[in-house]
Amino acid sequence: MRSVWLPRPRSVAGVSVAQCAALVLPFMFVAASDASRYAVLLVAALIAALAFEGAFAFLRGHGPSLDGVTTALVAAIVVPPEIALWQVITVVSLGAVLGELVFGGRGFGFVSPATVALALLVISFPELELSQPTRELALAVLPGGISLLALGLISGRVLLAVGLSAWACMYLSGQGTEPGQIAAALAFGLVFLIADPTSAASTNAGRWIYGALAGGLVALFSSQGVITSEAVIFAALMAAIFAPLIDHLVVLAHVWCRGRRSYV
Amino acid sequence: MLGADVPGLRPRFEVEEGALVAEGQVLFRDRKHTEIAFAAPMSGRVSKLAYGPRKTLSVCCIAGDQNAPTAESDAVSSQPDPENPRAALLERGFWPAFRTRPFGCIPAPDAVPAAIFIKAVRVGLDVPDPSVVLTEKEEEFHLGIKVLTRLTDGEVFVCQSPGAPLARDDARVTCVSFGGTQAAGLPGTHIDRVFPATQQNAVWSIGYQDTAAIGHLFRGGRYCASRVVAIGGPASAQPRLVRTSLGAGIAGLSGVEQGRAMSGDALVGREALYLGRYHEQVTLLNHSVPDPRRPWMDWFRPAGHALIPTRALDQALAVDIPTVPLLRALSVGDVEAAERLGCLALIEEDVAALSRHCTSGADYARLLRQVLDDLMEGAP
């Protein structure tokens, strides 16, 4: 699939803009239930993410950037509406700082800041019940997901591998296995957390392995055949931590094959 | 002749500024390998000789002059023996037409390649079509291929676009077709697919017009610097083919005063006044340099961009190397990792497309050259 009508982003800011555009529709869908509350949550998350991004840019002498907008949007979609503002501000700040800013900004880290923020939220505030994925949310994700795929910002290999692996693992462990249900439950986390280009594996063979690992973890973390937001978040976090190792092994295998080829 | 085509070459000039030279006369030699001669592409008066840093070649200009001898003296223009072509190719200025893999430089005078690749693939509509250019030079092209088979113990591969074969296949000559994206036109892609080069088994590449010129030399004994060059690009009034000589002035060819003239294509080419040695295309662009009156635009280009793996990067490199690990190794200057991944199969033109697609905006061609220079120093 080549994008003919959309210019491919050639800068980090361009990638963030494309991701934000893809996130607008899911956010509007979620916010429709309680518009004023979600607007307040989004503003709080934006202030937290951008304040720290600005502070880091100032301290390091960089120009300003607005990559934290994607972190704030993802967080605002997944957090429950009854969450306290200080909790949102805390986890988004920590996610942005620990997930990317300490490494030097978007693209320099190895995990997605939104994943870190949400994982911290689940660990720190276990009494909070996250918004669970619904079929309607999956439909709202679809246009953005397709355009990100067309722009080459998420890998079809990762998407396929996660879906197939989650389905296979749930089938083997005797949990509920309706493919449509799995796809709907996975859609948001898959497109914006697991397949995020900064945290996914970056070699083609590595993408299959990474996706298979993430899908297996999703199946492992979900109980009684119900894929929860928590399962997807922790699967994304664990898989992202293993992605550099997967890439390293793939490169070793490639070098070995290449060495054999040149001696033939 | 421009120093940019032969980076690092230190010349020993055989002519002086103001001297009259004939086409094919030796202008200068490589100080390190005095056998390698560089010939004048046209008759005229030597108008400028200049050294660059560290006594490298900067520029050597020849201006047309009516008093100049039009052809080499008969003593020089004897017909060489096609069975033993090495000395003639060195002495008559054809050695710089070859480029080695790995490293992409002019080969040593006594080196024997494991294979020779003739590049005759046409990618895009902006370059001359080899099958058209070669129709009137068919015999010379075949003779040139025959001469090349005497230089190597291995095979000669003719890389062409799909269509009628340009050369007769025999035991030593094979035609290979390539088609598809921009990368199909790069010798790096051909060599990696057909005969991967290593430090021990170096491979040479040469252009099809140079091959025909070699055939011309061995048939009539005359040096031939005439080349067909395409002029195109967004700023050109009418894209066309012109017959000119190596290293011709671009302003004289295109007749356009405004806009930017690039020797080569828009991706790997360079802004130049003269045609590059290995270029067969002039691209006229009309974009200007970034507007200095809008400094606020710099705010949106923060320093130190990251590399975000996108599909465009994977598609831009046709050679079988994992793209993102290679780019990471290049951008931190990790010579060992880059070599392990196979960067010896590449030269600057192969990675030029990556710089355009990468979010980091790094100049991978320059980074690759630094890594290759490091590896070349350590090579036996």
PDB file of C-alpha atoms in Angstrom, chain A residues 10-207:
ATOM      1  CA  ARG A  10       9.669  13.341   7.146  1.00  0.00           C
ATOM      2  CA  SER A  11      10.179  14.764  10.595  1.00  0.00           C
ATOM      3  CA  VAL A  12       9.460  13.682  14.150  1.00  0.00           C
ATOM      4  CA  ALA A  13       6.899  16.482  14.459  1.00  0.00           C
ATOM      5  CA  GLY A  14       5.206  15.217  11.295  1.00  0.00           C
ATOM      6  CA  VAL A  15       4.906  11.737  12.805  1.00  0.00           C
ATOM      7  CA  SER A  16       3.358  13.213  15.959  1.00  0.00           C
ATOM      8  CA  VAL A  17       0.906  15.281  13.933  1.00  0.00           C
ATOM      9  CA  ALA A  18      -0.216  12.175  12.034  1.00  0.00           C
ATOM     10  CA  GLN A  19      -0.697  10.249  15.279  1.00  0.00           C
ATOM     11  CA  CYS A  20      -2.653  13.126  16.836  1.00  0.00           C
ATOM     12  CA  ALA A  21      -4.890  13.296  13.795  1.00  0.00           C
ATOM     13  CA  ALA A  22      -5.553   9.572  14.132  1.00  0.00           C
ATOM     14  CA  LEU A  23      -6.368  10.024  17.841  1.00  0.00           C
ATOM     15  CA  VAL A  24      -8.904  12.811  17.395  1.00  0.00           C
ATOM     16  CA  LEU A  25     -11.796  10.569  16.362  1.00  0.00           C
ATOM     17  CA  PRO A  26     -11.367   8.004  19.220  1.00  0.00           C
ATOM     18  CA  PHE A  27     -11.133  10.872  21.717  1.00  0.00           C
ATOM     19  CA  MET A  28     -14.244  12.556  20.386  1.00  0.00           C
ATOM     20  CA  PHE A  29     -16.087   9.246  20.594  1.00  0.00           C
ATOM     21  CA  VAL A  30     -15.037   8.660  24.226  1.00  0.00           C
ATOM     22  CA  ALA A  31     -15.627  12.278  25.220  1.00  0.00           C
ATOM     23  CA  ALA A  32     -19.151  12.270  23.805  1.00  0.00           C
ATOM     24  CA  SER A  33     -20.436  10.622  27.001  1.00  0.00           C
ATOM     25  CA  ASP A  34     -19.238  13.450  29.272  1.00  0.00           C
ATOM     26  CA  ALA A  35     -17.761  16.223  27.172  1.00  0.00           C
ATOM     27  CA  SER A  36     -16.907  18.749  29.890  1.00  0.00           C
ATOM     28  CA  ARG A  37     -15.220  16.209  32.169  1.00  0.00           C
ATOM     29  CA  TYR A  38     -13.100  14.779  29.331  1.00  0.00           C
ATOM     30  CA  ALA A  39     -12.142  18.288  28.179  1.00  0.00           C
ATOM     31  CA  VAL A  40     -10.850  19.045  31.675  1.00  0.00           C
ATOM     32  CA  LEU A  41      -8.957  15.728  31.774  1.00  0.00           C
ATOM     33  CA  LEU A  42      -7.368  16.381  28.371  1.00  0.00           C
ATOM     34  CA  VAL A  43      -6.305  19.889  29.349  1.00  0.00           C
ATOM     35  CA  ALA A  44      -4.743  18.580  32.569  1.00  0.00           C
ATOM     36  CA  ALA A  45      -2.877  15.842  30.672  1.00  0.00           C
ATOM     37  CA  LEU A  46      -1.733  18.319  27.990  1.00  0.00           C
ATOM     38  CA  ILE A  47      -0.448  20.777  30.599  1.00  0.00           C
ATOM     39  CA  ALA A  48       1.474  18.029  32.394  1.00  0.00           C
ATOM     40  CA  ALA A  49       3.049  16.551  29.241  1.00  0.00           C
ATOM     41  CA  LEU A  50       3.891  19.840  27.538  1.00  0.00           C
ATOM     42  CA  ALA A  51       5.169  21.564  30.690  1.00  0.00           C
ATOM     43  CA  PHE A  52       7.789  18.889  31.207  1.00  0.00           C
ATOM     44  CA  GLU A  53       8.610  18.764  27.498  1.00  0.00           C
ATOM     45  CA  GLY A  54       9.128  22.530  27.522  1.00  0.00           C
ATOM     46  CA  ALA A  55      11.226  22.344  30.677  1.00  0.00           C
ATOM     47  CA  PHE A  56      13.476  19.651  29.199  1.00  0.00           C
ATOM     48  CA  ALA A  57      13.790  21.570  25.919  1.00  0.00           C
ATOM     49  CA  PHE A  58      14.771  24.696  27.866  1.00  0.00           C
ATOM     50  CA  LEU A  59      17.311  22.884  30.036  1.00  0.00           C
ATOM     51  CA  ARG A  60      18.902  21.129  27.072  1.00  0.00           C
ATOM     52  CA  GLY A  61      18.785  24.163  24.803  1.00  0.00           C
ATOM     53  CA  HIS A  62      16.571  22.480  22.187  1.00  0.00           C
ATOM     54  CA  GLY A  63      13.832  24.157  20.254  1.00  0.00           C
ATOM     55  CA  PRO A  64      10.325  23.528  21.582  1.00  0.00           C
ATOM     56  CA  SER A  65       8.396  20.473  20.433  1.00  0.00           C
ATOM     57  CA  LEU A  66       4.836  19.298  20.909  1.00  0.00           C
ATOM     58  CA  ASP A  67       5.227  15.530  20.795  1.00  0.00           C
ATOM     59  CA  GLY A  68       3.631  15.173  24.232  1.00  0.00           C
ATOM     60  CA  VAL A  69       0.209  15.875  22.712  1.00  0.00           C
ATOM     61  CA  THR A  70      -0.065  12.242  21.617  1.00  0.00           C
ATOM     62  CA  THR A  71       0.777  11.047  25.152  1.00  0.00           C
ATOM     63  CA  ALA A  72      -1.905  13.295  26.603  1.00  0.00           C
ATOM     64  CA  LEU A  73      -4.535  12.184  24.058  1.00  0.00           C
ATOM     65  CA  VAL A  74      -3.917   8.474  24.629  1.00  0.00           C
ATOM     66  CA  ALA A  75      -4.003   8.941  28.399  1.00  0.00           C
ATOM     67  CA  ALA A  76      -7.215  10.986  28.246  1.00  0.00           C
ATOM     68  CA  ILE A  77      -8.940   8.282  26.197  1.00  0.00           C
ATOM     69  CA  VAL A  78      -8.069   5.398  28.532  1.00  0.00           C
ATOM     70  CA  VAL A  79      -8.377   6.946  32.027  1.00  0.00           C
ATOM     71  CA  PRO A  80     -11.773   6.642  33.737  1.00  0.00           C
ATOM     72  CA  PRO A  81     -13.740   9.924  33.932  1.00  0.00           C
ATOM     73  CA  GLU A  82     -13.970   9.827  37.742  1.00  0.00           C
ATOM     74  CA  ILE A  83     -10.178  10.009  38.138  1.00  0.00           C
ATOM     75  CA  ALA A  84      -8.811  12.926  40.179  1.00  0.00           C
ATOM     76  CA  LEU A  85      -6.941  15.610  38.242  1.00  0.00           C
ATOM     77  CA  TRP A  86      -3.801  15.278  40.381  1.00  0.00           C
ATOM     78  CA  GLN A  87      -3.667  11.582  39.487  1.00  0.00           C
ATOM     79  CA  VAL A  88      -3.805  12.344  35.744  1.00  0.00           C
ATOM     80  CA  ILE A  89      -1.152  15.025  36.082  1.00  0.00           C
ATOM     81  CA  THR A  90       1.114  12.723  38.099  1.00  0.00           C
ATOM     82  CA  VAL A  91       1.014   9.719  35.787  1.00  0.00           C
ATOM     83  CA  VAL A  92       1.227  11.717  32.547  1.00  0.00           C
ATOM     84  CA  SER A  93       4.200  13.701  33.875  1.00  0.00           C
ATOM     85  CA  LEU A  94       5.968  10.540  35.007  1.00  0.00           C
ATOM     86  CA  GLY A  95       5.182   8.762  31.747  1.00  0.00           C
ATOM     87  CA  ALA A  96       6.465  11.619  29.601  1.00  0.00           C
ATOM     88  CA  VAL A  97       9.620  12.083  31.683  1.00  0.00           C
ATOM     89  CA  LEU A  98      10.511   8.418  32.213  1.00  0.00           C
ATOM     90  CA  GLY A  99       9.258   7.190  28.848  1.00  0.00           C
ATOM     91  CA  GLU A 100      10.938   9.655  26.539  1.00  0.00           C
ATOM     92  CA  LEU A 101      12.246  12.928  27.959  1.00  0.00           C
ATOM     93  CA  VAL A 102      15.096  11.415  30.008  1.00  0.00           C
ATOM     94  CA  PHE A 103      16.267   9.680  26.818  1.00  0.00           C
ATOM     95  CA  GLY A 104      16.317  12.921  24.824  1.00  0.00           C
ATOM     96  CA  GLY A 105      12.800  13.199  23.439  1.00  0.00           C
ATOM     97  CA  ARG A 106      10.446  11.423  21.069  1.00  0.00           C
ATOM     98  CA  GLY A 107      12.127   8.573  19.244  1.00  0.00           C
ATOM     99  CA  PHE A 108      15.191   8.300  21.459  1.00  0.00           C
ATOM    100  CA  GLY A 109      13.587   6.085  24.103  1.00  0.00           C
ATOM    101  CA  PHE A 110      12.614   2.452  23.776  1.00  0.00           C
ATOM    102  CA  VAL A 111       9.111   2.526  25.289  1.00  0.00           C
ATOM    103  CA  SER A 112       6.124   4.642  24.403  1.00  0.00           C
ATOM    104  CA  PRO A 113       5.478   7.340  27.046  1.00  0.00           C
ATOM    105  CA  ALA A 114       1.735   6.686  26.932  1.00  0.00           C
ATOM    106  CA  THR A 115       2.325   3.027  27.812  1.00  0.00           C
ATOM    107  CA  VAL A 116       4.539   4.012  30.740  1.00  0.00           C
ATOM    108  CA  ALA A 117       1.977   6.530  31.998  1.00  0.00           C
ATOM    109  CA  LEU A 118      -0.894   4.044  31.855  1.00  0.00           C
ATOM    110  CA  ALA A 119       1.137   1.228  33.421  1.00  0.00           C
ATOM    111  CA  LEU A 120       2.086   3.550  36.281  1.00  0.00           C
ATOM    112  CA  LEU A 121      -1.567   4.482  36.687  1.00  0.00           C
ATOM    113  CA  VAL A 122      -2.624   0.845  37.019  1.00  0.00           C
ATOM    114  CA  ILE A 123       0.186   0.048  39.473  1.00  0.00           C
ATOM    115  CA  SER A 124      -0.153   3.187  41.604  1.00  0.00           C
ATOM    116  CA  PHE A 125      -3.919   3.465  41.788  1.00  0.00           C
ATOM    117  CA  PRO A 126      -5.279  -0.098  41.712  1.00  0.00           C
ATOM    118  CA  GLU A 127      -8.675   1.077  42.969  1.00  0.00           C
ATOM    119  CA  LEU A 128      -9.319   2.871  39.645  1.00  0.00           C
ATOM    120  CA  GLU A 129     -11.186   0.957  36.953  1.00  0.00           C
ATOM    121  CA  LEU A 130      -9.845   1.869  33.469  1.00  0.00           C
ATOM    122  CA  SER A 131     -12.239   2.453  30.572  1.00  0.00           C
ATOM    123  CA  GLN A 132     -12.564  -0.910  28.862  1.00  0.00           C
ATOM    124  CA  PRO A 133     -12.322  -1.200  25.074  1.00  0.00           C
ATOM    125  CA  THR A 134     -15.621  -1.424  23.210  1.00  0.00           C
ATOM    126  CA  ARG A 135     -16.631  -2.278  19.674  1.00  0.00           C
ATOM    127  CA  GLU A 136     -17.640   1.330  19.060  1.00  0.00           C
ATOM    128  CA  LEU A 137     -14.219   2.579  20.139  1.00  0.00           C
ATOM    129  CA  ALA A 138     -12.626   0.057  17.764  1.00  0.00           C
ATOM    130  CA  LEU A 139     -14.715   1.481  14.909  1.00  0.00           C
ATOM    131  CA  ALA A 140     -13.581   4.995  15.839  1.00  0.00           C
ATOM    132  CA  VAL A 141      -9.956   3.797  15.780  1.00  0.00           C
ATOM    133  CA  LEU A 142     -10.330   2.239  12.326  1.00  0.00           C
ATOM    134  CA  PRO A 143      -9.907   5.337  10.059  1.00  0.00           C
ATOM    135  CA  GLY A 144      -6.890   6.591  11.971  1.00  0.00           C
ATOM    136  CA  GLY A 145      -5.351   3.142  12.079  1.00  0.00           C
ATOM    137  CA  ILE A 146      -5.743   2.682   8.350  1.00  0.00           C
ATOM    138  CA  SER A 147      -4.180   6.051   7.596  1.00  0.00           C
ATOM    139  CA  LEU A 148      -1.233   5.368   9.923  1.00  0.00           C
ATOM    140  CA  LEU A 149      -0.760   2.053   8.161  1.00  0.00           C
ATOM    141  CA  ALA A 150      -0.898   3.749   4.755  1.00  0.00           C
ATOM    142  CA  LEU A 151       1.670   6.309   5.905  1.00  0.00           C
ATOM    143  CA  GLY A 152       3.959   3.526   7.031  1.00  0.00           C
ATOM    144  CA  LEU A 153       3.945   4.698  10.650  1.00  0.00           C
ATOM    145  CA  ILE A 154       2.679   1.419  12.038  1.00  0.00           C
ATOM    146  CA  SER A 155       3.676  -1.933  10.671  1.00  0.00           C
ATOM    147  CA  GLY A 156       1.125  -4.331   9.230  1.00  0.00           C
ATOM    148  CA  ARG A 157       3.404  -7.169  10.332  1.00  0.00           C
ATOM    149  CA  VAL A 158       3.010  -6.148  13.970  1.00  0.00           C
ATOM    150  CA  LEU A 159      -0.762  -5.805  13.667  1.00  0.00           C
ATOM    151  CA  LEU A 160      -1.158  -9.214  12.046  1.00  0.00           C
ATOM    152  CA  ALA A 161       1.251 -10.958  14.379  1.00  0.00           C
ATOM    153  CA  VAL A 162      -0.434  -9.560  17.501  1.00  0.00           C
ATOM    154  CA  GLY A 163      -3.904 -10.498  16.319  1.00  0.00           C
ATOM    155  CA  LEU A 164      -2.973 -14.011  15.211  1.00  0.00           C
ATOM    156  CA  SER A 165      -0.873 -14.701  18.274  1.00  0.00           C
ATOM    157  CA  ALA A 166      -3.519 -13.445  20.716  1.00  0.00           C
ATOM    158  CA  TRP A 167      -6.167 -15.525  18.991  1.00  0.00           C
ATOM    159  CA  ALA A 168      -3.986 -18.645  18.892  1.00  0.00           C
ATOM    160  CA  CYS A 169      -2.943 -18.347  22.538  1.00  0.00           C
ATOM    161  CA  MET A 170      -6.496 -17.806  23.721  1.00  0.00           C
ATOM    162  CA  TYR A 171      -7.659 -20.730  21.607  1.00  0.00           C
ATOM    163  CA  LEU A 172      -4.979 -23.021  23.024  1.00  0.00           C
ATOM    164  CA  SER A 173      -5.723 -22.003  26.604  1.00  0.00           C
ATOM    165  CA  GLY A 174      -9.427 -22.648  26.110  1.00  0.00           C
ATOM    166  CA  GLN A 175     -10.614 -19.053  26.617  1.00  0.00           C
ATOM    167  CA  GLY A 176     -13.191 -17.243  24.505  1.00  0.00           C
ATOM    168  CA  THR A 177     -11.994 -17.090  20.915  1.00  0.00           C
ATOM    169  CA  GLU A 178     -14.365 -15.058  18.841  1.00  0.00           C
ATOM    170  CA  PRO A 179     -11.987 -13.250  16.425  1.00  0.00           C
ATOM    171  CA  GLY A 180     -14.194 -10.179  16.054  1.00  0.00           C
ATOM    172  CA  GLN A 181     -14.314  -9.722  19.806  1.00  0.00           C
ATOM    173  CA  ILE A 182     -10.546 -10.056  20.079  1.00  0.00           C
ATOM    174  CA  ALA A 183      -9.972  -7.558  17.271  1.00  0.00           C
ATOM    175  CA  ALA A 184     -12.393  -5.050  18.809  1.00  0.00           C
ATOM    176  CA  ALA A 185     -10.824  -5.369  22.251  1.00  0.00           C
ATOM    177  CA  LEU A 186      -7.306  -5.039  20.887  1.00  0.00           C
ATOM    178  CA  ALA A 187      -7.806  -2.272  18.317  1.00  0.00           C
ATOM    179  CA  PHE A 188      -7.025   0.869  20.324  1.00  0.00           C
ATOM    180  CA  GLY A 189      -4.113  -0.495  22.344  1.00  0.00           C
ATOM    181  CA  LEU A 190      -2.716  -2.274  19.321  1.00  0.00           C
ATOM    182  CA  VAL A 191      -2.623   0.790  17.063  1.00  0.00           C
ATOM    183  CA  PHE A 192      -1.491   3.383  19.608  1.00  0.00           C
ATOM    184  CA  LEU A 193       0.510   1.417  22.194  1.00  0.00           C
ATOM    185  CA  ILE A 194       1.852  -1.881  20.843  1.00  0.00           C
ATOM    186  CA  ALA A 195       2.483  -0.844  17.219  1.00  0.00           C
ATOM    187  CA  ASP A 196       3.865   2.598  18.135  1.00  0.00           C
ATOM    188  CA  PRO A 197       6.939   2.967  15.877  1.00  0.00           C
ATOM    189  CA  THR A 198       9.219   4.186  18.655  1.00  0.00           C
ATOM    190  CA  SER A 199       8.638   1.113  20.821  1.00  0.00           C
ATOM    191  CA  ALA A 200       8.041  -1.691  18.299  1.00  0.00           C
ATOM    192  CA  ALA A 201      10.853  -3.763  16.793  1.00  0.00           C
ATOM    193  CA  SER A 202      12.441  -2.185  13.724  1.00  0.00           C
ATOM    194  CA  THR A 203      13.489  -5.144  11.593  1.00  0.00           C
ATOM    195  CA  ASN A 204      10.964  -7.049   9.514  1.00  0.00           C
ATOM    196  CA  ALA A 205      11.577 -10.440  11.087  1.00  0.00           C
ATOM    197  CA  GLY A 206      11.737  -8.727  14.471  1.00  0.00           C
ATOM    198  CA  ARG A 207       8.301  -7.222  13.904  1.00  0.00           C
TER     199      ARG A 207
END
